[in-house]
Amino acid sequence: MAEKLRLMAVHAHPDDESSKGAATMARYVAEKHEVMVVTLTGGERGSILNPAMDRPDVLENMSELRRAEMAEAARILGIQHRWLGYVDSGLPEGDPLPPLPEGCFALVPTEEAAEKLVAVVREFRPHVIVTYDENGGYPHPDHIKCHEVSVAAFEAAGDPERFPSAGEPWTPLKLYYSHGFSRQRLQAMHDAMEARGLESPYGEWLEKWDKDRGDNADRVTSRVECGEYFHIRDDALRAHATQIDPNSRWFAVPLDLQREVWPFEEYELARSLVDTTLPEDDLFAGINEKVTA
């Protein structure tokens, strides 16, 4: 029997865990591994993106509602969950951009937040950590800070001289990045929808894609097959009712088509302390050999 392993996914806001890597986590939970999501902020400044929830009573209780939504998503995914306790920075808009709100997560010193995350890492002892790339998946200040804090914590957690009051050192063995939307994936879904005579939700998006922007698919090293768990991912997404419109394009592509065309979630292996061969089909590749040696 394979060793029971542990994966930690570090996210900026509640709902990020359900839109990025949720089916992967559901697969590993089904395979009896342990999975924990650490959410760095409460998502207090998130906009209400579901018209049905755009009500004064929802806005007044946004913080409590987002915590309840996160608890339900965690239940659906079967994962453990921790809050790191920082305040959402919001997404600044305008030209020039306004200053970030005082006391928000994006303004917290990276070292301070890294120490808090290291304490959770040393408690849970993950073999694998997943977070965003250096662009944050998209340039939200909290996502970029999440990347910086996660990388700092990955590098510090096993060092007994770093943060000695944060628990016994633990060295995670692999660090992965998740990226933003892949043009390659959107194009494949778009083409499959049109081939079936269905209206694609991605046509305008693809037409406006900046050709100089490149594609995150070029950085992918690891594809985890998890189509069997897409319905769990979607249920977890719907649990975040303030953020996810059930009639949006998140759910416009039939699950059977997704499973046929793109039945996996994708990652970039950023650090590894174990031997592995790329491309991978398992975030735990190479780890069983290390922990059982």
XYZ file of N, CA, C and O in Angstrom, residues 42-138:
388
model
N -9.451 36.818 4.647
C -10.866 36.490 4.791
C -11.717 36.818 3.585
O -12.915 36.530 3.577
N -11.130 37.446 2.561
C -11.919 37.806 1.386
C -12.949 38.891 1.645
O -13.931 39.021 0.910
N -12.702 39.718 2.671
C -13.709 40.706 3.091
C -14.029 41.742 2.020
O -15.136 42.287 1.997
N -13.042 42.035 1.164
C -13.255 43.098 0.179
C -13.641 42.543 -1.194
O -13.638 43.278 -2.188
N -13.976 41.274 -1.270
C -14.396 40.709 -2.544
C -15.723 41.293 -2.995
O -16.622 41.546 -2.184
N -15.850 41.513 -4.295
C -17.121 41.996 -4.839
C -18.142 40.854 -4.838
O -17.779 39.681 -4.877
N -19.419 41.195 -4.805
C -20.470 40.194 -4.947
C -20.632 39.931 -6.446
O -21.058 40.806 -7.197
N -20.290 38.736 -6.871
C -20.258 38.411 -8.299
C -21.443 37.561 -8.742
O -21.539 37.204 -9.918
N -22.328 37.237 -7.825
C -23.533 36.485 -8.138
C -24.721 37.430 -7.978
O -25.026 37.853 -6.863
N -25.405 37.801 -9.070
C -26.503 38.773 -8.971
C -27.550 38.395 -7.934
O -28.129 39.275 -7.284
N -27.779 37.107 -7.749
C -28.798 36.670 -6.789
C -28.407 36.994 -5.347
O -29.265 37.037 -4.456
N -27.125 37.226 -5.116
C -26.643 37.525 -3.763
C -26.337 39.006 -3.574
O -25.873 39.410 -2.505
N -26.612 39.822 -4.571
C -26.290 41.249 -4.493
C -27.396 41.976 -3.743
O -28.255 42.641 -4.327
N -27.339 41.805 -2.419
C -28.366 42.370 -1.545
C -27.691 43.078 -0.372
O -26.589 42.693 0.040
N -28.341 44.083 0.201
C -27.727 44.809 1.324
C -27.371 43.901 2.497
O -26.329 44.072 3.131
N -28.224 42.919 2.820
C -27.947 42.059 3.964
C -26.719 41.195 3.729
O -26.001 40.853 4.682
N -26.456 40.846 2.472
C -25.265 40.069 2.150
C -24.020 40.941 2.304
O -23.032 40.544 2.928
N -24.073 42.141 1.747
C -22.927 43.046 1.826
C -22.569 43.369 3.282
O -21.400 43.435 3.649
N -23.581 43.526 4.110
C -23.351 43.871 5.517
C -22.694 42.728 6.296
O -22.063 42.954 7.320
N -22.869 41.513 5.816
C -22.351 40.340 6.535
C -21.339 39.558 5.695
O -21.205 38.348 5.840
N -20.624 40.283 4.849
C -19.737 39.637 3.890
C -18.688 38.753 4.575
O -18.434 37.632 4.157
N -18.088 39.251 5.632
C -17.025 38.491 6.284
C -17.542 37.159 6.820
O -16.949 36.105 6.589
N -18.685 37.188 7.518
C -19.252 35.972 8.090
C -19.699 35.006 6.995
O -19.508 33.782 7.111
N -20.296 35.548 5.949
C -20.767 34.699 4.851
C -19.608 34.002 4.147
O -19.691 32.814 3.819
N -18.521 34.711 3.935
C -17.395 34.097 3.232
C -16.749 33.009 4.082
O -16.259 32.008 3.552
N -16.756 33.179 5.379
C -16.247 32.119 6.252
C -17.144 30.890 6.188
O -16.665 29.752 6.147
N -18.458 31.109 6.183
C -19.402 29.991 6.102
C -19.295 29.285 4.745
O -19.350 28.048 4.671
N -19.131 30.071 3.683
C -18.960 29.474 2.349
C -17.706 28.613 2.294
O -17.706 27.512 1.729
N -16.626 29.108 2.898
C -15.373 28.360 2.896
C -15.527 27.062 3.667
O -15.024 26.004 3.235
N -16.228 27.098 4.785
C -16.442 25.883 5.572
C -17.216 24.848 4.760
O -16.907 23.646 4.807
N -18.203 25.298 4.011
C -18.985 24.361 3.199
C -18.154 23.798 2.053
O -18.223 22.602 1.741
N -17.351 24.634 1.403
C -16.486 24.144 0.324
C -15.488 23.123 0.856
O -15.225 22.090 0.215
N -14.923 23.383 2.037
C -13.977 22.444 2.638
C -14.658 21.111 2.930
O -14.078 20.037 2.724
N -15.904 21.165 3.396
C -16.654 19.928 3.663
C -16.861 19.133 2.385
O -16.663 17.916 2.340
N -17.238 19.832 1.313
C -17.482 19.170 0.033
C -16.206 18.514 -0.492
O -16.224 17.386 -0.998
N -15.085 19.220 -0.380
C -13.814 18.705 -0.883
C -13.196 17.658 0.036
O -12.301 16.915 -0.387
N -13.624 17.604 1.286
C -13.069 16.649 2.232
C -11.703 17.025 2.761
O -10.940 16.164 3.205
N -11.410 18.306 2.746
C -10.083 18.786 3.123
C -10.079 19.369 4.534
O -11.116 19.730 5.078
N -8.888 19.488 5.109
C -8.690 20.292 6.309
C -8.501 21.752 5.876
O -8.093 22.021 4.743
N -8.792 22.672 6.783
C -8.695 24.082 6.410
C -8.198 24.929 7.573
O -8.562 24.696 8.725
N -7.360 25.917 7.251
C -6.898 26.897 8.233
C -6.961 28.300 7.623
O -6.683 28.483 6.437
N -7.303 29.262 8.461
C -7.206 30.676 8.103
C -5.888 31.209 8.649
O -5.515 30.888 9.783
N -5.206 32.052 7.873
C -4.010 32.692 8.414
C -4.359 34.024 9.099
O -3.582 34.525 9.896
N -5.526 34.602 8.760
C -6.045 35.706 9.551
C -5.788 37.105 9.034
O -6.055 38.081 9.752
N -5.318 37.248 7.803
C -5.055 38.586 7.271
C -6.287 39.168 6.588
O -7.250 38.452 6.274
N -6.246 40.475 6.355
C -7.385 41.202 5.784
C -7.181 41.378 4.284
O -6.113 41.816 3.830
N -8.194 41.036 3.535
C -8.221 41.169 2.077
C -7.805 42.589 1.662
O -8.252 43.577 2.240
N -6.964 42.670 0.632
C -6.495 43.975 0.147
C -7.440 44.606 -0.859
O -7.328 45.799 -1.161
N -8.350 43.808 -1.419
C -9.184 44.315 -2.500
C -8.383 44.401 -3.786
O -7.153 44.276 -3.794
N -9.078 44.580 -4.888
C -8.428 44.699 -6.195
C -8.472 46.158 -6.623
O -9.512 46.660 -7.035
N -7.354 46.885 -6.519
C -7.374 48.309 -6.860
C -7.646 48.527 -8.346
O -7.143 47.790 -9.193
N -8.474 49.518 -8.635
C -8.823 49.820 -10.022
C -8.700 51.318 -10.248
O -8.954 52.118 -9.349
N -8.358 51.682 -11.486
C -8.232 53.096 -11.837
C -6.865 53.388 -12.408
O -5.969 52.549 -12.395
N -6.710 54.582 -12.948
C -5.447 55.011 -13.524
C -5.227 56.483 -13.151
O -5.901 57.362 -13.674
N -4.339 56.734 -12.204
C -3.442 55.773 -11.540
C -4.188 54.925 -10.515
O -5.281 55.301 -10.063
N -3.593 53.779 -10.140
C -4.208 52.919 -9.144
C -4.220 53.604 -7.789
O -3.257 54.271 -7.415
N -5.306 53.435 -7.034
C -5.341 54.027 -5.688
C -4.409 53.262 -4.749
O -4.026 52.120 -5.028
N -4.015 53.869 -3.639
C -3.163 53.157 -2.675
C -3.927 51.996 -2.045
O -5.162 52.017 -1.955
N -3.188 50.993 -1.617
C -3.804 49.856 -0.942
C -4.287 50.279 0.444
O -3.710 51.168 1.074
N -5.358 49.650 0.949
C -5.901 50.037 2.260
C -4.915 49.733 3.393
O -4.228 48.703 3.376
N -4.854 50.606 4.345
C -3.971 50.413 5.489
C -4.318 49.112 6.213
O -5.496 48.786 6.417
N -3.301 48.343 6.578
C -3.511 47.106 7.328
C -3.861 45.901 6.498
O -4.092 44.811 7.052
N -3.890 46.052 5.178
C -4.283 44.911 4.334
C -3.122 43.941 4.153
O -1.961 44.261 4.392
N -3.447 42.747 3.682
C -2.459 41.667 3.576
C -1.288 42.032 2.665
O -0.128 41.727 2.968
N -1.566 42.691 1.552
C -0.500 42.990 0.586
C 0.575 43.904 1.172
O 1.694 43.947 0.657
N 0.252 44.620 2.252
C 1.220 45.528 2.877
C 1.938 44.891 4.070
O 2.840 45.505 4.650
N 1.560 43.693 4.428
C 2.203 43.001 5.556
C 3.613 42.583 5.142
O 3.813 42.068 4.028
N 4.615 42.771 5.986
C 5.963 42.296 5.647
C 5.952 40.795 5.352
O 5.351 40.007 6.105
N 6.599 40.409 4.256
C 6.601 39.008 3.847
C 7.121 38.100 4.952
O 6.579 37.011 5.194
N 8.151 38.539 5.650
C 8.745 37.721 6.702
C 7.742 37.454 7.829
O 7.695 36.345 8.375
N 6.938 38.436 8.154
C 5.938 38.271 9.222
C 4.909 37.206 8.845
O 4.601 36.300 9.633
N 4.365 37.321 7.629
C 3.364 36.351 7.191
C 3.979 34.971 6.982
O 3.346 33.949 7.255
N 5.229 34.935 6.509
C 5.902 33.653 6.299
C 6.047 32.899 7.613
O 5.890 31.672 7.656
N 6.343 33.610 8.697
C 6.487 32.931 9.993
C 5.180 32.277 10.411
O 5.166 31.144 10.912
N 4.056 32.977 10.192
C 2.755 32.393 10.541
C 2.461 31.172 9.681
O 1.932 30.164 10.175
N 2.822 31.249 8.403
C 2.583 30.101 7.528
C 3.523 28.946 7.878
O 3.117 27.775 7.854
N 4.760 29.250 8.221
C 5.710 28.208 8.631
C 5.159 27.429 9.820
O 5.303 26.200 9.899
N 4.516 28.119 10.763
C 3.956 27.428 11.925
C 2.915 26.396 11.500
O 2.857 25.284 12.052
N 2.101 26.726 10.489
C 1.098 25.778 10.000
C 1.778 24.640 9.233
O 1.399 23.471 9.362
N 2.783 24.972 8.438
C 3.527 23.943 7.709
C 4.161 22.953 8.688
O 4.074 21.726 8.502
N 4.771 23.458 9.728
C 5.441 22.571 10.690
C 4.448 21.726 11.475
O 4.768 20.637 11.932
N 3.246 22.222 11.632
C 2.207 21.439 12.314
C 1.651 20.345 11.393
O 1.534 19.193 11.801
N 1.310 20.709 10.157
C 0.681 19.758 9.227
C 1.698 18.841 8.549
O 1.385 17.721 8.182
N 2.909 19.328 8.332
C 4.026 18.576 7.748
C 3.717 18.058 6.336
O 3.773 16.862 6.049
N 3.418 18.969 5.420
C 3.118 18.547 4.048
C 4.365 18.082 3.303
O 5.457 18.615 3.489
N 4.175 17.096 2.451
C 5.246 16.691 1.534
C 5.262 17.598 0.307
O 6.317 17.784 -0.309
N 4.098 18.132 -0.051
C 3.954 18.985 -1.240
C 3.217 20.258 -0.852
O 2.243 20.219 -0.087
N 3.685 21.390 -1.372
C 2.974 22.664 -1.229
C 2.653 23.187 -2.628
O 3.494 23.146 -3.530
N 1.427 23.668 -2.788
C 0.983 24.266 -4.051
C 0.586 25.706 -3.785
O -0.130 25.993 -2.813
N 1.056 26.622 -4.622
C 0.668 28.027 -4.508
C 0.654 28.642 -5.909
O 0.720 27.932 -6.909
N 0.565 29.969 -5.997
C 0.529 30.644 -7.295
C 1.937 30.927 -7.810
O 2.895 30.972 -7.038
N 2.027 31.185 -9.101
C 3.301 31.621 -9.670
C 3.575 33.079 -9.293
O 2.799 33.703 -8.572
N 4.682 33.600 -9.786
C 5.109 34.950 -9.392
C 4.148 36.035 -9.870
O 4.176 37.166 -9.360
N 3.277 35.706 -10.819
C 2.271 36.665 -11.288
C 0.971 36.551 -10.514
O 0.013 37.290 -10.788
N 0.925 35.611 -9.588
C -0.278 35.435 -8.778
C -1.418 34.748 -9.499
O -2.545 34.744 -9.005
N -1.148 34.176 -10.689
C -2.240 33.653 -11.513
C -2.896 34.787 -12.286
O -3.141 34.696 -13.476
N -3.186 35.867 -11.595
C -3.541 37.161 -12.199
C -3.086 38.216 -11.200
O -2.926 37.920 -10.009
